[in-house]
């Protein structure tokens, strides 16, 4: 019987680790499962699956199962330009007031005349629910449910009256469908009824074929229309599909295929026919059997997930159900369960694959999972930390393709952001403030803290990072550079002289979510400098735009430098007004330390000032604020404090299904911590020169992880790396070069330059490169 595969993997893993005395080989497999001995009592206990475009939460009830699903283009609203038409006419006055020290008056004027229309953006919507009822299954025994991260299949199994039932649910990217399989170890045992419904009031179901049930509806008048279609295939037994749902009696097994679509074509056009889209998707699946769908799905998922693995050691805690492990952290902390840290890392990779695949929307505040009509912060894309954090692990964790949806979004906001640049500021190029939604809103929203014009500049860093990791010149020329140039163009026209210092600054602006309106907060200066650096370098590589480059260089020289204040701290603002021990959740002025790369030990004074600010900030509060502190502390080589933040995140801000909590569920912390763990083990942000990357091994290894193994992590310059360490010391690093670029390998004080050849592998023991061999 194939019952509950991952338990066997766990047992086998434990056995192997005992036999080998070292958990590396077995632990990696063991780490790939979330499992429970009871169904989810609420949404935040259910298990997420996703194919980038469709997501679902599987509750795993026995007598009644709920599978709540989403499709990533179902939002409130319709195509809309949020920019305030006459905003630019107030810009000079707002700037004058800020320069005159009258920030409060400037804020009043911003509130009355400068914010978006309407003030708030639109919300991501739940789509529907599959509700299955299994008569007589109230009293089940031997209950197990699990999410196997390696195969991306959610499984439920239990026994009723001597029969073992099994459910498997997965979201297939190649099949563009969610597939549900219900089977039993005895013939004719599967009897159930199913309803398909939606929280959208006007939705309705109808039978559109003997084996297909459809659900259709409308989010709002003039808004998005949606349709889901569900096909049922039973082996044996009787199936009836009518307008009210599906009933199956005495089948051996049943497979449901669920497809879903909306009328969304792009952010300016919602004229697609969702029913026709569903028919195409379902049509493609006709004649496919369950085994072939499952096989194709696992192969697709493994092609991404299988690239990386992480083992940080394991204890007996790792044999417990996942919710118990999370609960036990309160007593023992993460030290008692190092395998939970690696599971969290693997889960981050899993969640990214599930919520961001080529062609989908990018992962939003909740990834792709949402059950609420009014989700927190509309479950949209917040650009002053959250959406970027979602994509921090993508390159280092070898999921480069999953970056695609974010690049698609940047291309969209460059279009809507060009309109905003004109209407808000009378400038060319494009601008994005602190949020965007399905309609690619780019104007400042909500309140004065929405007046933060560097969201687009931050997103541009992702384009450049993708190039640094992949060396893809075609991507640089065709996609990245035009966007970098457009964003730079905006700042060249928009930056204005600060009355006191004479520097060219953003104005009006805001240091994310604290202070008031101001000129040139440190984070903005860092973002604009980094944007200009990247644009200039990209133009050089591509051999284009000499004059524009000269102009950027001239403006760059007039940007405010990072300043060190009276307490030895990196200043958050142009003026030295920081309050010691301000432990705000946002780490904005530390952007250049991480995810930026401009603050490094090369400038010892600045590096130390950044560290002072980092210390002031102390521990995190929201999930993502713990998560941001992990790579920051890793960048200052303090593995213990980085680990402390991870420990607190898992102990205080983690749900039973390992979803991160901001206040409510918010997925950024999952992704930020995944990137943070990688940053503790491997760093490659320091560039010796334009062609040479420094790759540093175990820069911030905490005592709690003395032995470990990380496979398949990526470094800038096109390197893939496997690491083994014992007793806190690097044993071996295998470095595979995909591009043939030189690098410096660094471990502690030892550095060695390597003229890597494309396609070659090198082994490094912390001091010398000992041998080379060919790799595929
Ligand atoms: C920013 C954060 C909040 C939350 C929201 C989505 O405003 O400061 O904590 O993460 O985004």
Short mmCIF file of N, CA, C and O in Angstrom, two decimals, residues 43-98:
data_model
loop_
_atom_site.label_atom_id
_atom_site.label_comp_id
_atom_site.label_asym_id
_atom_site.label_seq_id
_atom_site.Cartn_x
_atom_site.Cartn_y
_atom_site.Cartn_z
N UNK A 43 -8.50 27.89 8.04
CA UNK A 43 -7.77 28.12 6.79
C UNK A 43 -6.27 28.14 7.00
O UNK A 43 -5.50 27.61 6.19
N UNK A 44 -5.83 28.75 8.10
CA UNK A 44 -4.39 28.89 8.34
C UNK A 44 -3.75 27.59 8.83
O UNK A 44 -2.58 27.58 9.19
N UNK A 45 -4.54 26.53 8.88
CA UNK A 45 -3.95 25.21 9.17
C UNK A 45 -3.96 24.34 7.92
O UNK A 45 -3.33 23.27 7.89
N UNK A 46 -4.70 24.78 6.89
CA UNK A 46 -4.79 23.98 5.67
C UNK A 46 -3.46 24.04 4.91
O UNK A 46 -2.60 24.87 5.21
N UNK A 47 -3.30 23.14 3.93
CA UNK A 47 -2.02 23.04 3.23
C UNK A 47 -2.11 23.60 1.82
O UNK A 47 -3.04 23.26 1.06
N UNK A 48 -1.15 24.46 1.45
CA UNK A 48 -1.21 25.15 0.16
C UNK A 48 -0.60 24.35 -0.98
O UNK A 48 0.46 23.75 -0.83
N UNK A 49 -1.30 24.36 -2.10
CA UNK A 49 -0.72 23.86 -3.35
C UNK A 49 -0.90 24.96 -4.39
O UNK A 49 -1.75 25.84 -4.23
N UNK A 50 -0.11 24.94 -5.45
CA UNK A 50 -0.28 25.98 -6.47
C UNK A 50 0.54 25.68 -7.71
O UNK A 50 1.56 25.00 -7.64
N UNK A 51 0.05 26.18 -8.84
CA UNK A 51 0.83 26.02 -10.08
C UNK A 51 1.24 27.39 -10.64
O UNK A 51 1.42 27.55 -11.84
N UNK A 52 1.35 28.38 -9.77
CA UNK A 52 1.70 29.72 -10.19
C UNK A 52 0.46 30.55 -10.46
O UNK A 52 0.32 31.68 -9.98
N UNK A 53 -0.50 29.98 -11.17
CA UNK A 53 -1.71 30.70 -11.57
C UNK A 53 -2.91 30.32 -10.71
O UNK A 53 -3.72 31.16 -10.34
N UNK A 54 -3.03 29.05 -10.41
CA UNK A 54 -4.11 28.58 -9.54
C UNK A 54 -3.51 28.09 -8.24
O UNK A 54 -2.48 27.41 -8.24
N UNK A 55 -4.16 28.42 -7.14
CA UNK A 55 -3.69 27.94 -5.85
C UNK A 55 -4.86 27.34 -5.10
O UNK A 55 -6.02 27.63 -5.40
N UNK A 56 -4.58 26.48 -4.14
CA UNK A 56 -5.65 25.93 -3.32
C UNK A 56 -5.14 25.61 -1.93
O UNK A 56 -3.96 25.35 -1.74
N UNK A 57 -6.06 25.64 -0.98
CA UNK A 57 -5.77 25.25 0.40
C UNK A 57 -6.58 23.99 0.68
O UNK A 57 -7.82 23.99 0.57
N UNK A 58 -5.89 22.94 1.06
CA UNK A 58 -6.52 21.65 1.28
C UNK A 58 -6.68 21.43 2.78
O UNK A 58 -5.71 21.41 3.53
N UNK A 59 -7.93 21.28 3.23
CA UNK A 59 -8.22 21.16 4.66
C UNK A 59 -8.06 19.72 5.18
O UNK A 59 -7.68 19.51 6.31
N UNK A 60 -8.43 18.77 4.35
CA UNK A 60 -8.22 17.37 4.74
C UNK A 60 -9.24 16.80 5.71
O UNK A 60 -8.92 15.85 6.43
N UNK A 61 -10.48 17.32 5.74
CA UNK A 61 -11.52 16.74 6.58
C UNK A 61 -11.90 15.34 6.09
O UNK A 61 -11.72 15.03 4.91
N UNK A 62 -12.43 14.51 6.99
CA UNK A 62 -12.79 13.15 6.56
C UNK A 62 -14.23 13.10 6.04
O UNK A 62 -14.46 12.77 4.88
N UNK A 63 -15.20 13.48 6.89
CA UNK A 63 -16.59 13.45 6.43
C UNK A 63 -16.88 14.61 5.49
O UNK A 63 -17.73 14.52 4.61
N UNK A 64 -16.18 15.74 5.68
CA UNK A 64 -16.36 16.84 4.73
C UNK A 64 -14.99 17.48 4.46
O UNK A 64 -14.26 17.84 5.39
N UNK A 65 -14.68 17.53 3.21
CA UNK A 65 -13.40 18.11 2.78
C UNK A 65 -13.69 19.45 2.12
O UNK A 65 -14.67 19.61 1.39
N UNK A 66 -12.82 20.42 2.42
CA UNK A 66 -12.92 21.72 1.74
C UNK A 66 -11.61 21.98 1.02
O UNK A 66 -10.53 21.89 1.62
N UNK A 67 -11.71 22.29 -0.26
CA UNK A 67 -10.53 22.69 -1.02
C UNK A 67 -10.84 24.09 -1.56
O UNK A 67 -11.63 24.25 -2.50
N UNK A 68 -10.28 25.08 -0.89
CA UNK A 68 -10.58 26.48 -1.24
C UNK A 68 -9.56 26.90 -2.30
O UNK A 68 -8.37 26.69 -2.14
N UNK A 69 -10.06 27.46 -3.42
CA UNK A 69 -9.09 27.74 -4.49
C UNK A 69 -9.12 29.18 -4.99
O UNK A 69 -10.07 29.93 -4.77
N UNK A 70 -8.01 29.53 -5.64
CA UNK A 70 -7.80 30.87 -6.19
C UNK A 70 -7.30 30.78 -7.63
O UNK A 70 -6.72 29.78 -8.03
N UNK A 71 -7.55 31.86 -8.36
CA UNK A 71 -6.92 32.05 -9.66
C UNK A 71 -6.36 33.46 -9.59
O UNK A 71 -7.04 34.36 -9.09
N UNK A 72 -5.12 33.65 -10.07
CA UNK A 72 -4.41 34.88 -9.67
C UNK A 72 -4.85 36.16 -10.39
O UNK A 72 -4.34 37.23 -10.07
N UNK A 73 -5.78 36.07 -11.34
CA UNK A 73 -6.25 37.31 -11.97
C UNK A 73 -7.67 37.69 -11.52
O UNK A 73 -8.32 38.53 -12.15
N UNK A 74 -8.15 37.09 -10.45
CA UNK A 74 -9.48 37.46 -9.96
C UNK A 74 -9.35 38.55 -8.89
O UNK A 74 -8.95 38.29 -7.75
N UNK A 75 -9.68 39.76 -9.28
CA UNK A 75 -9.54 40.93 -8.41
C UNK A 75 -10.80 41.78 -8.48
O UNK A 75 -11.58 41.68 -9.43
N UNK A 76 -10.98 42.64 -7.52
CA UNK A 76 -12.01 43.66 -7.65
C UNK A 76 -11.50 44.74 -8.63
O UNK A 76 -10.32 44.78 -8.95
N UNK A 77 -12.44 45.58 -9.09
CA UNK A 77 -12.04 46.70 -9.95
C UNK A 77 -12.02 46.34 -11.42
O UNK A 77 -12.46 45.25 -11.83
N UNK A 78 -11.57 47.26 -12.22
CA UNK A 78 -11.43 47.09 -13.65
C UNK A 78 -10.31 48.01 -14.12
O UNK A 78 -9.77 48.77 -13.32
N UNK A 79 -9.93 47.93 -15.42
CA UNK A 79 -8.83 48.78 -15.88
C UNK A 79 -9.04 50.23 -15.44
O UNK A 79 -10.14 50.78 -15.60
N UNK A 80 -8.00 50.79 -14.87
CA UNK A 80 -8.16 52.11 -14.28
C UNK A 80 -6.79 52.77 -14.12
O UNK A 80 -5.83 52.11 -13.75
N UNK A 81 -6.74 54.06 -14.41
CA UNK A 81 -5.51 54.80 -14.17
C UNK A 81 -5.70 55.62 -12.90
O UNK A 81 -6.55 56.50 -12.84
N UNK A 82 -4.92 55.31 -11.88
CA UNK A 82 -5.10 55.93 -10.57
C UNK A 82 -4.50 57.33 -10.46
O UNK A 82 -4.68 58.01 -9.45
N UNK A 83 -3.71 57.71 -11.47
CA UNK A 83 -2.97 58.97 -11.33
C UNK A 83 -3.93 60.15 -11.16
O UNK A 83 -5.02 60.18 -11.75
N UNK A 84 -3.53 61.12 -10.36
CA UNK A 84 -4.35 62.30 -10.14
C UNK A 84 -4.01 63.31 -11.23
O UNK A 84 -2.87 63.79 -11.30
N UNK A 85 -4.99 63.66 -12.07
CA UNK A 85 -4.67 64.42 -13.28
C UNK A 85 -3.93 65.74 -13.02
O UNK A 85 -2.99 66.05 -13.73
N UNK A 86 -4.32 66.48 -12.01
CA UNK A 86 -3.70 67.80 -11.85
C UNK A 86 -2.65 67.83 -10.73
O UNK A 86 -2.22 68.90 -10.29
N UNK A 87 -2.20 66.65 -10.31
CA UNK A 87 -1.27 66.61 -9.17
C UNK A 87 -0.02 67.45 -9.42
O UNK A 87 0.46 68.16 -8.52
N UNK A 88 0.49 67.39 -10.65
CA UNK A 88 1.77 68.06 -10.93
C UNK A 88 1.71 69.57 -10.68
O UNK A 88 2.74 70.19 -10.38
N UNK A 89 0.50 70.12 -10.76
CA UNK A 89 0.40 71.58 -10.55
C UNK A 89 0.68 71.96 -9.09
O UNK A 89 0.92 73.12 -8.79
N UNK A 90 0.64 70.98 -8.20
CA UNK A 90 0.90 71.26 -6.78
C UNK A 90 2.32 70.91 -6.34
O UNK A 90 2.70 71.16 -5.20
N UNK A 91 3.06 70.30 -7.25
CA UNK A 91 4.37 69.77 -6.87
C UNK A 91 5.32 70.86 -6.35
O UNK A 91 5.95 70.70 -5.29
N UNK A 92 5.39 71.96 -7.09
CA UNK A 92 6.35 73.02 -6.70
C UNK A 92 6.04 73.53 -5.29
O UNK A 92 6.95 73.75 -4.47
N UNK A 93 4.75 73.69 -5.00
CA UNK A 93 4.36 74.21 -3.69
C UNK A 93 4.67 73.19 -2.57
O UNK A 93 5.17 73.57 -1.50
N UNK A 94 4.42 71.92 -2.85
CA UNK A 94 4.74 70.88 -1.84
C UNK A 94 6.24 70.91 -1.55
O UNK A 94 6.67 70.89 -0.40
N UNK A 95 7.03 71.02 -2.59
CA UNK A 95 8.49 71.05 -2.41
C UNK A 95 8.91 72.32 -1.66
O UNK A 95 9.80 72.27 -0.80
N UNK A 96 8.29 73.41 -2.00
CA UNK A 96 8.65 74.67 -1.34
C UNK A 96 8.38 74.56 0.17
O UNK A 96 9.21 74.94 1.00
N UNK A 97 7.22 74.00 0.49
CA UNK A 97 6.86 73.87 1.91
C UNK A 97 7.86 72.96 2.65
O UNK A 97 8.28 73.27 3.76
N UNK A 98 8.24 71.86 2.01
CA UNK A 98 9.21 70.96 2.67
C UNK A 98 10.55 71.68 2.89
O UNK A 98 11.13 71.65 3.97
#
